[in-house]
Short mmCIF file of C-alpha atoms in Angstrom, two decimals:
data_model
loop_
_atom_site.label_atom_id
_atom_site.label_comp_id
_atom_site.label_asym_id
_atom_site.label_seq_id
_atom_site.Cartn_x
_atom_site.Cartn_y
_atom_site.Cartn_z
CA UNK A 1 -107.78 -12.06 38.56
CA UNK A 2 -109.13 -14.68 40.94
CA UNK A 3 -106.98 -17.25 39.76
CA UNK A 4 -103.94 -14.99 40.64
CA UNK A 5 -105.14 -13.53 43.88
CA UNK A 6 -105.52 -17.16 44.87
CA UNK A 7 -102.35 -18.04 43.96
CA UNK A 8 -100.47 -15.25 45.36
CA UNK A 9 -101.88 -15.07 48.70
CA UNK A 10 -101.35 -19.03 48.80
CA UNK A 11 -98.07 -18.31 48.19
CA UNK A 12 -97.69 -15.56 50.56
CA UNK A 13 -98.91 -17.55 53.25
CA UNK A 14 -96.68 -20.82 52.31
CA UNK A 15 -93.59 -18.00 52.55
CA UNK A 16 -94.58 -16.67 55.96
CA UNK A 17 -94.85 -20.05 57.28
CA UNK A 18 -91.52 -21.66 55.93
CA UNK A 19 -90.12 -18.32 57.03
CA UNK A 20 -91.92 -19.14 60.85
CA UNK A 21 -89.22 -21.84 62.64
CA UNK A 22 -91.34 -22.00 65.34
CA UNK A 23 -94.49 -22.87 63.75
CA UNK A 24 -92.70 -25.02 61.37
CA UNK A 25 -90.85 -27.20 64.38
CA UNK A 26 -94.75 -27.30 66.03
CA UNK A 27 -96.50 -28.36 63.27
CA UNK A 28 -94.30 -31.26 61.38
CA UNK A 29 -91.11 -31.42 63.36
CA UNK A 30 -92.82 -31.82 66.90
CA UNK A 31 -95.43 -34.45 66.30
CA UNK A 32 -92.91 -36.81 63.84
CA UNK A 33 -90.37 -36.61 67.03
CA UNK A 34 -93.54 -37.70 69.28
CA UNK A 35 -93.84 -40.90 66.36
CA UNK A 36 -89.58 -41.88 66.20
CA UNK A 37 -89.67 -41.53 70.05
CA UNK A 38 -93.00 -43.58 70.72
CA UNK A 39 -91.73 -45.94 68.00
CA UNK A 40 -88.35 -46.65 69.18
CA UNK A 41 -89.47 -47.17 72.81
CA UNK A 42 -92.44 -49.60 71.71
CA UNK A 43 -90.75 -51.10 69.41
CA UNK A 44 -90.56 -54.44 71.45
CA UNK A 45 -93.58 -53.95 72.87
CA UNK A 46 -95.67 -56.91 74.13
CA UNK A 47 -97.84 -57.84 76.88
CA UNK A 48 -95.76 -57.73 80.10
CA UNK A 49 -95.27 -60.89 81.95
CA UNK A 50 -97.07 -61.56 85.05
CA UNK A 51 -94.16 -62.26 87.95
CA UNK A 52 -95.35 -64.20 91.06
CA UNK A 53 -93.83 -65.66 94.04
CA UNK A 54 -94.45 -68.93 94.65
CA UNK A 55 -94.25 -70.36 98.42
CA UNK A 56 -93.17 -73.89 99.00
CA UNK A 57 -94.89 -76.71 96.55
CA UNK A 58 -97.86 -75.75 94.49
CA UNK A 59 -99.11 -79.01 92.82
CA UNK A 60 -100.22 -77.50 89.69
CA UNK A 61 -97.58 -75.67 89.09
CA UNK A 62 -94.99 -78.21 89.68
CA UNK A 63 -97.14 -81.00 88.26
CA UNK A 64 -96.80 -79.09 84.75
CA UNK A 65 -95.45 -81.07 81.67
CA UNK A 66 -92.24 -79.50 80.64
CA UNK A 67 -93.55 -77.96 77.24
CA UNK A 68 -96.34 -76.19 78.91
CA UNK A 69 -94.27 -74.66 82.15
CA UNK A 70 -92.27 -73.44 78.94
CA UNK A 71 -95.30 -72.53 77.05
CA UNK A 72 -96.38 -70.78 80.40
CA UNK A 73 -93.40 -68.90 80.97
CA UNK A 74 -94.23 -66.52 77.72
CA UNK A 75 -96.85 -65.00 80.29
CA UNK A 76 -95.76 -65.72 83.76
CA UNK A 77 -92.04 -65.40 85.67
CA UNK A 78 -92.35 -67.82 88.95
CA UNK A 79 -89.96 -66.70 91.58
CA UNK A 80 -89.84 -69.70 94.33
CA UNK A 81 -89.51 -68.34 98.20
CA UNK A 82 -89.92 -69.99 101.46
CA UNK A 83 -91.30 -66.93 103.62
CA UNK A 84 -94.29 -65.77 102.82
CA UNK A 85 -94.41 -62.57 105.07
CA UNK A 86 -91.68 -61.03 102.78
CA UNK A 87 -93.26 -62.13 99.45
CA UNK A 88 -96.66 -60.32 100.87
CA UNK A 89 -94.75 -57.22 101.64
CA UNK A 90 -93.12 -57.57 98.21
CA UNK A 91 -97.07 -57.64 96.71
CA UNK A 92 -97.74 -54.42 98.72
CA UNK A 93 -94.92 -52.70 97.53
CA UNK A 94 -95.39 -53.22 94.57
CA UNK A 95 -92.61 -54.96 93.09
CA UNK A 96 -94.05 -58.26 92.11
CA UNK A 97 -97.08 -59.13 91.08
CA UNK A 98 -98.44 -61.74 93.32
CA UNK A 99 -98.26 -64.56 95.53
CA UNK A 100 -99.38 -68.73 95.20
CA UNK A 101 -99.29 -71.02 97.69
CA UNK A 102 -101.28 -74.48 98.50
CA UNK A 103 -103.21 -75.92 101.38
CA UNK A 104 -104.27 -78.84 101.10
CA UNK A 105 -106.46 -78.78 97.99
CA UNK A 106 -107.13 -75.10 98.00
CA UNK A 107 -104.36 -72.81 95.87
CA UNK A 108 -104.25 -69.30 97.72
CA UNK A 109 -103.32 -66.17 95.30
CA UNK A 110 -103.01 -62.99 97.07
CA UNK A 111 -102.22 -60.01 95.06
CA UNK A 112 -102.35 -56.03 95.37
CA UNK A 113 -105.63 -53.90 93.98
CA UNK A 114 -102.90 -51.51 93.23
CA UNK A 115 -102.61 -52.41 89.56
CA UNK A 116 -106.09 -53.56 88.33
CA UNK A 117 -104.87 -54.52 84.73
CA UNK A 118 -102.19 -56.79 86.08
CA UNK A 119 -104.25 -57.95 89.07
CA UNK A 120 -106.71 -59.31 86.28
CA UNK A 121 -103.95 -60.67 83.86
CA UNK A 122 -102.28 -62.79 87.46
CA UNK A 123 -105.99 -64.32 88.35
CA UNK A 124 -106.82 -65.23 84.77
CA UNK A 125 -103.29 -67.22 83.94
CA UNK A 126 -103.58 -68.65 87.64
CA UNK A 127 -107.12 -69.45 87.26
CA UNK A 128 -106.26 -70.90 83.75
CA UNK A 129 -103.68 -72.94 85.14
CA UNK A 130 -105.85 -74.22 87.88
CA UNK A 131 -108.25 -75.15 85.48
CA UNK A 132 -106.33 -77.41 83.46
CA UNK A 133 -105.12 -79.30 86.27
CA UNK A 134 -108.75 -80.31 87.39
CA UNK A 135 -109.25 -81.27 84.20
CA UNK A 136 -106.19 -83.58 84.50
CA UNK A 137 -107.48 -84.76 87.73
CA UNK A 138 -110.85 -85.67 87.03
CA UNK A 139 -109.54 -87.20 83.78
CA UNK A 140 -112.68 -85.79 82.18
CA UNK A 141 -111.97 -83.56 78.98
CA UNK A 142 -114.04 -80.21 78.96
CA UNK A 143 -116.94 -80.23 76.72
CA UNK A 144 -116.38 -77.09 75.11
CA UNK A 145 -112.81 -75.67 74.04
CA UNK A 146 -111.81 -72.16 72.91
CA UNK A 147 -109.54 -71.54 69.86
CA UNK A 148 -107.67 -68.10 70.30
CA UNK A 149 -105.85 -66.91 67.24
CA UNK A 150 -105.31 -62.88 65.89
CA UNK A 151 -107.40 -61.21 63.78
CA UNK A 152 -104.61 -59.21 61.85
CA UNK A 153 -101.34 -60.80 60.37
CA UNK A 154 -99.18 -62.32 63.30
CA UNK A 155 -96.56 -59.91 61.76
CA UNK A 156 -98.58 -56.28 62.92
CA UNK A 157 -96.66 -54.12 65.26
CA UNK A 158 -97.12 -51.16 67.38
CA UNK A 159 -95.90 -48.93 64.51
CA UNK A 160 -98.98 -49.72 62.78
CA UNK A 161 -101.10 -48.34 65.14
CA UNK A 162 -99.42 -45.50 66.08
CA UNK A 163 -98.73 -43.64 63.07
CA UNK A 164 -101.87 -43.02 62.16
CA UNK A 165 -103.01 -41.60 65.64
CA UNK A 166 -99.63 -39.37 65.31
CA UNK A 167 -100.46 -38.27 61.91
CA UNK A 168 -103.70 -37.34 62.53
CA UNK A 169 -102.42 -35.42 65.22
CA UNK A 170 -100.54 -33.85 63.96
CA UNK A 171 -102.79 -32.94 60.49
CA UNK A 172 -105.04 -31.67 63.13
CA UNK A 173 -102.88 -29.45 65.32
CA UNK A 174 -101.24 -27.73 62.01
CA UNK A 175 -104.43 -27.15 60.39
CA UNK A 176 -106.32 -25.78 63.74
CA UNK A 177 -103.47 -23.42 64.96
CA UNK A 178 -101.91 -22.50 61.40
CA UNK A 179 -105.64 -21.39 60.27
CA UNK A 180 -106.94 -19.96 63.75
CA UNK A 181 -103.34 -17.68 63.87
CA UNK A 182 -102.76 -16.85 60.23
CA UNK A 183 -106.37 -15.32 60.27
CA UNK A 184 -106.03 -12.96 63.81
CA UNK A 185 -102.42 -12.56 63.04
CA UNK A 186 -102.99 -10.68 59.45
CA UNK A 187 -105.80 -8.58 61.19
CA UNK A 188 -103.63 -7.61 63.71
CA UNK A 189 -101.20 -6.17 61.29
CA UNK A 190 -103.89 -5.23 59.33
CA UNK A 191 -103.04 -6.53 56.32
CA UNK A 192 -106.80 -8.04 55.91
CA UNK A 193 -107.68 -4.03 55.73
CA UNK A 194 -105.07 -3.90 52.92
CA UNK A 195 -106.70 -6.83 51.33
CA UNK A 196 -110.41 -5.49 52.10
CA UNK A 197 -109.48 -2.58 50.01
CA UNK A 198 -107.96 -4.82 47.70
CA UNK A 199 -109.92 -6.56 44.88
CA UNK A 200 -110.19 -9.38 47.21
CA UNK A 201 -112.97 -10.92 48.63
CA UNK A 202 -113.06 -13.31 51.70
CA UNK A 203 -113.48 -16.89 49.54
CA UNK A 204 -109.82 -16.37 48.29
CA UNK A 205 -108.31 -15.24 51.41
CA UNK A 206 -110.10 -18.24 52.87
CA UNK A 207 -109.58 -20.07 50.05
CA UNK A 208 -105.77 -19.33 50.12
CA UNK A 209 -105.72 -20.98 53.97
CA UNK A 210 -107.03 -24.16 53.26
CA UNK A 211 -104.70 -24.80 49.92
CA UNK A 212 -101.75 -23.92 52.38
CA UNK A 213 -103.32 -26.64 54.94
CA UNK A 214 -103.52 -29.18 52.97
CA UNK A 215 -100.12 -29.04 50.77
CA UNK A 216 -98.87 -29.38 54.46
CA UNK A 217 -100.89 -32.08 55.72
CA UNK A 218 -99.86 -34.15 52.46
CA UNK A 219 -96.12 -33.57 53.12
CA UNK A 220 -96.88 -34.46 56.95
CA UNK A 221 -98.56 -37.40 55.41
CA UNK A 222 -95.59 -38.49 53.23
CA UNK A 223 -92.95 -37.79 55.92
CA UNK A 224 -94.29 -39.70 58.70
CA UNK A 225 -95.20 -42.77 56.56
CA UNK A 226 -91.29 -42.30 55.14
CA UNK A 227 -90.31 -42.58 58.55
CA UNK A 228 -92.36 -45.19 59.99
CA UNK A 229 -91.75 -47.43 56.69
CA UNK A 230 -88.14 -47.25 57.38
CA UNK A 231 -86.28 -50.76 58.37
CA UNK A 232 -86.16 -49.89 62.26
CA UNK A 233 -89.80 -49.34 63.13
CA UNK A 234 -91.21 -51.64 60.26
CA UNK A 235 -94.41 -50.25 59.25
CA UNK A 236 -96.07 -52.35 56.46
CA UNK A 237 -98.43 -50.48 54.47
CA UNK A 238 -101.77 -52.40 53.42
CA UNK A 239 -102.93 -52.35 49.24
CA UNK A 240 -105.35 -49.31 49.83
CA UNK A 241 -102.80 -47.09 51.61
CA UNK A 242 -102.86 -44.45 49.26
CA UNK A 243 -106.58 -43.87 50.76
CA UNK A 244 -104.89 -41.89 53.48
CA UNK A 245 -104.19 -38.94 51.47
CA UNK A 246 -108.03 -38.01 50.40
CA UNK A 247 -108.69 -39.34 53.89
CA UNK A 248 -106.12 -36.27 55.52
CA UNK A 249 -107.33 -34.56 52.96
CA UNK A 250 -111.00 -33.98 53.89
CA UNK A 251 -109.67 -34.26 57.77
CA UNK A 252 -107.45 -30.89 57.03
CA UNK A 253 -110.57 -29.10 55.80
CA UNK A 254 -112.45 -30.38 59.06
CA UNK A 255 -109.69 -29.27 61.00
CA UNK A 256 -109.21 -26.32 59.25
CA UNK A 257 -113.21 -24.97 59.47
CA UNK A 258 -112.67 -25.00 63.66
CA UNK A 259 -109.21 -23.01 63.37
CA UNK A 260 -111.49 -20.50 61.17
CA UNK A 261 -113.89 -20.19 63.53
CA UNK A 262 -111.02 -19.58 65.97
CA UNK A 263 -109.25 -17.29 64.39
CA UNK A 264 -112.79 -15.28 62.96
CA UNK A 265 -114.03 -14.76 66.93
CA UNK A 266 -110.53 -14.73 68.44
CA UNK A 267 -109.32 -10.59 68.66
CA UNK A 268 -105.72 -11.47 70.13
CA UNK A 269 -103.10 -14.32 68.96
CA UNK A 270 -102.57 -14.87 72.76
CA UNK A 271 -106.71 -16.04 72.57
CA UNK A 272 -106.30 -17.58 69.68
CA UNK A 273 -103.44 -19.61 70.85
CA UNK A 274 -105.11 -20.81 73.99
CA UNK A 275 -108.11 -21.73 72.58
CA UNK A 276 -106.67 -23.81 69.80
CA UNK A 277 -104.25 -25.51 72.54
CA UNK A 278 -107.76 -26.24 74.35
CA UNK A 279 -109.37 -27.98 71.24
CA UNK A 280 -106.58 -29.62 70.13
CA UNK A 281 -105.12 -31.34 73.17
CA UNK A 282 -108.27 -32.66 74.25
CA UNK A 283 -109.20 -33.96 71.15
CA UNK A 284 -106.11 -35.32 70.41
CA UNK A 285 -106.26 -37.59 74.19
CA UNK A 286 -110.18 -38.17 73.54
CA UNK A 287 -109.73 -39.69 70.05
CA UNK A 288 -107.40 -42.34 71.16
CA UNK A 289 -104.50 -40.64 69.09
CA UNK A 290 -101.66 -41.42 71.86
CA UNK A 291 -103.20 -44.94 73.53
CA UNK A 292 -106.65 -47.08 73.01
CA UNK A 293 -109.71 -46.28 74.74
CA UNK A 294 -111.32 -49.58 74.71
CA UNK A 295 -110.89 -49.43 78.71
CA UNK A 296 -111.93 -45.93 79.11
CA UNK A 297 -115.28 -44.64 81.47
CA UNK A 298 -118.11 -44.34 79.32
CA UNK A 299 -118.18 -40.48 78.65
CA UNK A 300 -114.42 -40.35 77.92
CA UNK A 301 -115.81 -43.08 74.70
CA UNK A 302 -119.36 -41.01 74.41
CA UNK A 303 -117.33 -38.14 74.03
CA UNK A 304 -114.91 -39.66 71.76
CA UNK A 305 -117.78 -40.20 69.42
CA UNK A 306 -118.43 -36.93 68.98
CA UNK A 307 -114.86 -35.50 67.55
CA UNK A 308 -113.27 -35.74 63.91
CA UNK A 309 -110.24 -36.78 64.98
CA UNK A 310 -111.60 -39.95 66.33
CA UNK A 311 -113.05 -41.13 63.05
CA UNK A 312 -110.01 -39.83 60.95
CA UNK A 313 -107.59 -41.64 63.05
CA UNK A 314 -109.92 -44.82 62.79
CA UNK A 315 -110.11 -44.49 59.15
CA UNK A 316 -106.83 -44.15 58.69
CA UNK A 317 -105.96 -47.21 60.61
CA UNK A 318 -108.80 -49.02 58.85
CA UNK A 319 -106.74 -47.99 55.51
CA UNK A 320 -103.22 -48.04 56.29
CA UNK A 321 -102.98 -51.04 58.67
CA UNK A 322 -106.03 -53.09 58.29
CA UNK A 323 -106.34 -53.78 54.57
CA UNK A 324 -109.75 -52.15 54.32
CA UNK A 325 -110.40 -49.65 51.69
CA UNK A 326 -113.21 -47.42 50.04
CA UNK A 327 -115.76 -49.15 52.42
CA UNK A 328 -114.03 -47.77 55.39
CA UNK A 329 -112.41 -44.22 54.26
CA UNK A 330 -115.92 -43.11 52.08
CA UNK A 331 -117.77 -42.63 55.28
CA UNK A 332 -115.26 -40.95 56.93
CA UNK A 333 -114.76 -38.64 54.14
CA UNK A 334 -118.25 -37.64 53.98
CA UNK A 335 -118.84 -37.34 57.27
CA UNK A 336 -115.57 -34.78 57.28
CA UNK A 337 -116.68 -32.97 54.59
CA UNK A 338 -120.06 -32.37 56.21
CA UNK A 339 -118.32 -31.23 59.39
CA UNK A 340 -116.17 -29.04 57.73
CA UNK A 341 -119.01 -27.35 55.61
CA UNK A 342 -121.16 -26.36 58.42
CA UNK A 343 -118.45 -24.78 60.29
CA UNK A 344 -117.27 -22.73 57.13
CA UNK A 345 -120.08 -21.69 56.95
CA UNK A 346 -120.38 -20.22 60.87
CA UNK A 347 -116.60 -19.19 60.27
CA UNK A 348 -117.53 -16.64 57.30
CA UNK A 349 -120.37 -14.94 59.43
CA UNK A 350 -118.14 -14.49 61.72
CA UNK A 351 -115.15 -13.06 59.62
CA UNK A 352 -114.41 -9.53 59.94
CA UNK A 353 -111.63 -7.50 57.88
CA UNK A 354 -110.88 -5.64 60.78
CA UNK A 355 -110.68 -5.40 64.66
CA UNK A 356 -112.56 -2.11 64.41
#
């Protein structure tokens, strides 16, 4: 009997959802548009080039060997001017980068505070450049030199960071709001009460939820990876991908256990709504799902560290980008499993058949 009540409420609750466009188009079709959109536009995507105006002869610019000007223009765009007035006003407004000129032995950059990442990226390549040439002057090589290279294969794109922030996403936003509604939406209509009365106790009903979760989150799994793996965006999958799937796994049931504890306090599906939209959006900015927070204030991080979506979306980078396998996804997984036990278990004393 509990093998069948499991089964038919699962399937029940797979029905109503298929049969729900809206939540359907929310929970797949509305994050994988977010990941073909995002894809396609950063397809190309590489660090910007600097552009500056230079005014009148700079030696070391000028004085640059032929391969490295063309090495240098990878990074910089050097605009030549005679008035400098103009190319300041240009800085201020914003549509170049900065400005070079030379007195005497001293090379002047002015640039605008406007646009601290770019501000930084101008000084160092200028900087880098003046460098070099007093080292050519003094004829003295430097005593120390730094070799740059990658840690990941030259070939990694943007794809391969961003479908696993997308996908985890998205895992999270269909588990939270498809558990937190299902639950306040069935005692609204009071079909719990039917259920109450019904040889049914709360594990299956429960029970039901999460196998309904996760066939969903493995389909969201499969479909975005489809996507992403096509030609166009050019994900390459690392040996251990496959770890993703326990990995969304165990992040559906942490997902899910907040959506229950939603949907348990919540009496209306207007409260449940807004609350899940408040968990989920949040989360979803504070994990680094959408862009990398290795530049954010320290409480946007400290708070990062704090949320299940960050280390799922990690983990699943670690897994499907990175080559890394057990070692990375094991920790994860028991650290999601842990999460998502101690809020089942605050969901169920606060699950109630009935408004009444």
């Amino acid at each position: 009997m509990s093998a069948r009540t499991f089964a038919g409420l699962s399937k029940a609750m797979a029905l109503g959802l298929l049969r729900d466009r809206t939540a359907v188009f929310f929970m797949l079709l509305f994050p994988l548009m977010f990941l073909v959109l995002l894809g396609a536009l950063l397809k190309n995507e590489s660090t910007p080039r600097a552009e500056i105006v230079q005014i009148g002869r700079v030696e070391v610019f000028d004085s640059l060997p032929r391969e490295t000007r063309e090495g240098l223009e990878d990074f910089l765009s050097i605009e030549r001017s005679g008035d400098r007035e103009k190319a300041l006003e240009e800085v201020r407004a914003g549509d170049v980068d900065a400005v070079v000129w030379q007195e005497g032995d001293d090379v002047r950059l002015r640039y605008s505070a406007a646009d601290p990442a770019r501000a930084g990226n101008v000084q160092a390549i200028v900087n880098s450049v003046v460098q070099q040439a007093n080292i050519a002057a003094t004829g003295q090589p430097p005593a120390y030199e730094l070799t740059t290279a990658r840690v990941e294969d030259e070939s990694l794109k943007v794809i391969q960071f961003l479908t696993p922030g997308m996908l985890g996403w998205a895992v999270s936003m269909s588990a939270i709001m498809g558990s937190a509604l299902t639950l306040v939406n069935w005692r609204k209509k009071r079909i719990l009460r039917r259920l109450w009365l019904a040889p049914v106790n709360a594990g299956s009903v429960i029970g039901a939820r999460v196998g309904v979760s996760v066939a969903l989150a493995l389909v969201q799994t499969l479909v975005f990876v489809g996507v992403a793996s096509i030609p166009f965006y050019g994900l390459e999958l690392s040996g251990d991908w496959w770890l993703s799937l326990p990995l969304v796994v165990c992040g559906t049931l942490a997902f899910m256990s907040i959506g229950l504890v939603i949907g348990a306090w919540a009496k209306t599906e207007e409260a449940a709504n807004g609350v899940s939209q408040l968990v989920v959006l949040p989360m979803a900015f504070l994990s680094g799902s959408f862009f990398p927070l290795d530049n954010a204030p320290a409480w946007v991080r400290a708070a990062s560290d704090v949320l299940p979506l960050t280390y799922l979306t990690e983990a699943m980078q670690d897994v499907l980008s990175r080559g890394q396998s057990w070692g990375a996804a094991l920790p994860t997984m028991g650290g999601l499993l842990l999460f998502a036990a101690v809020l089942t278990a605050v969901a169920a004393r606060l699950f109630r058949w009935d408004d009444a």
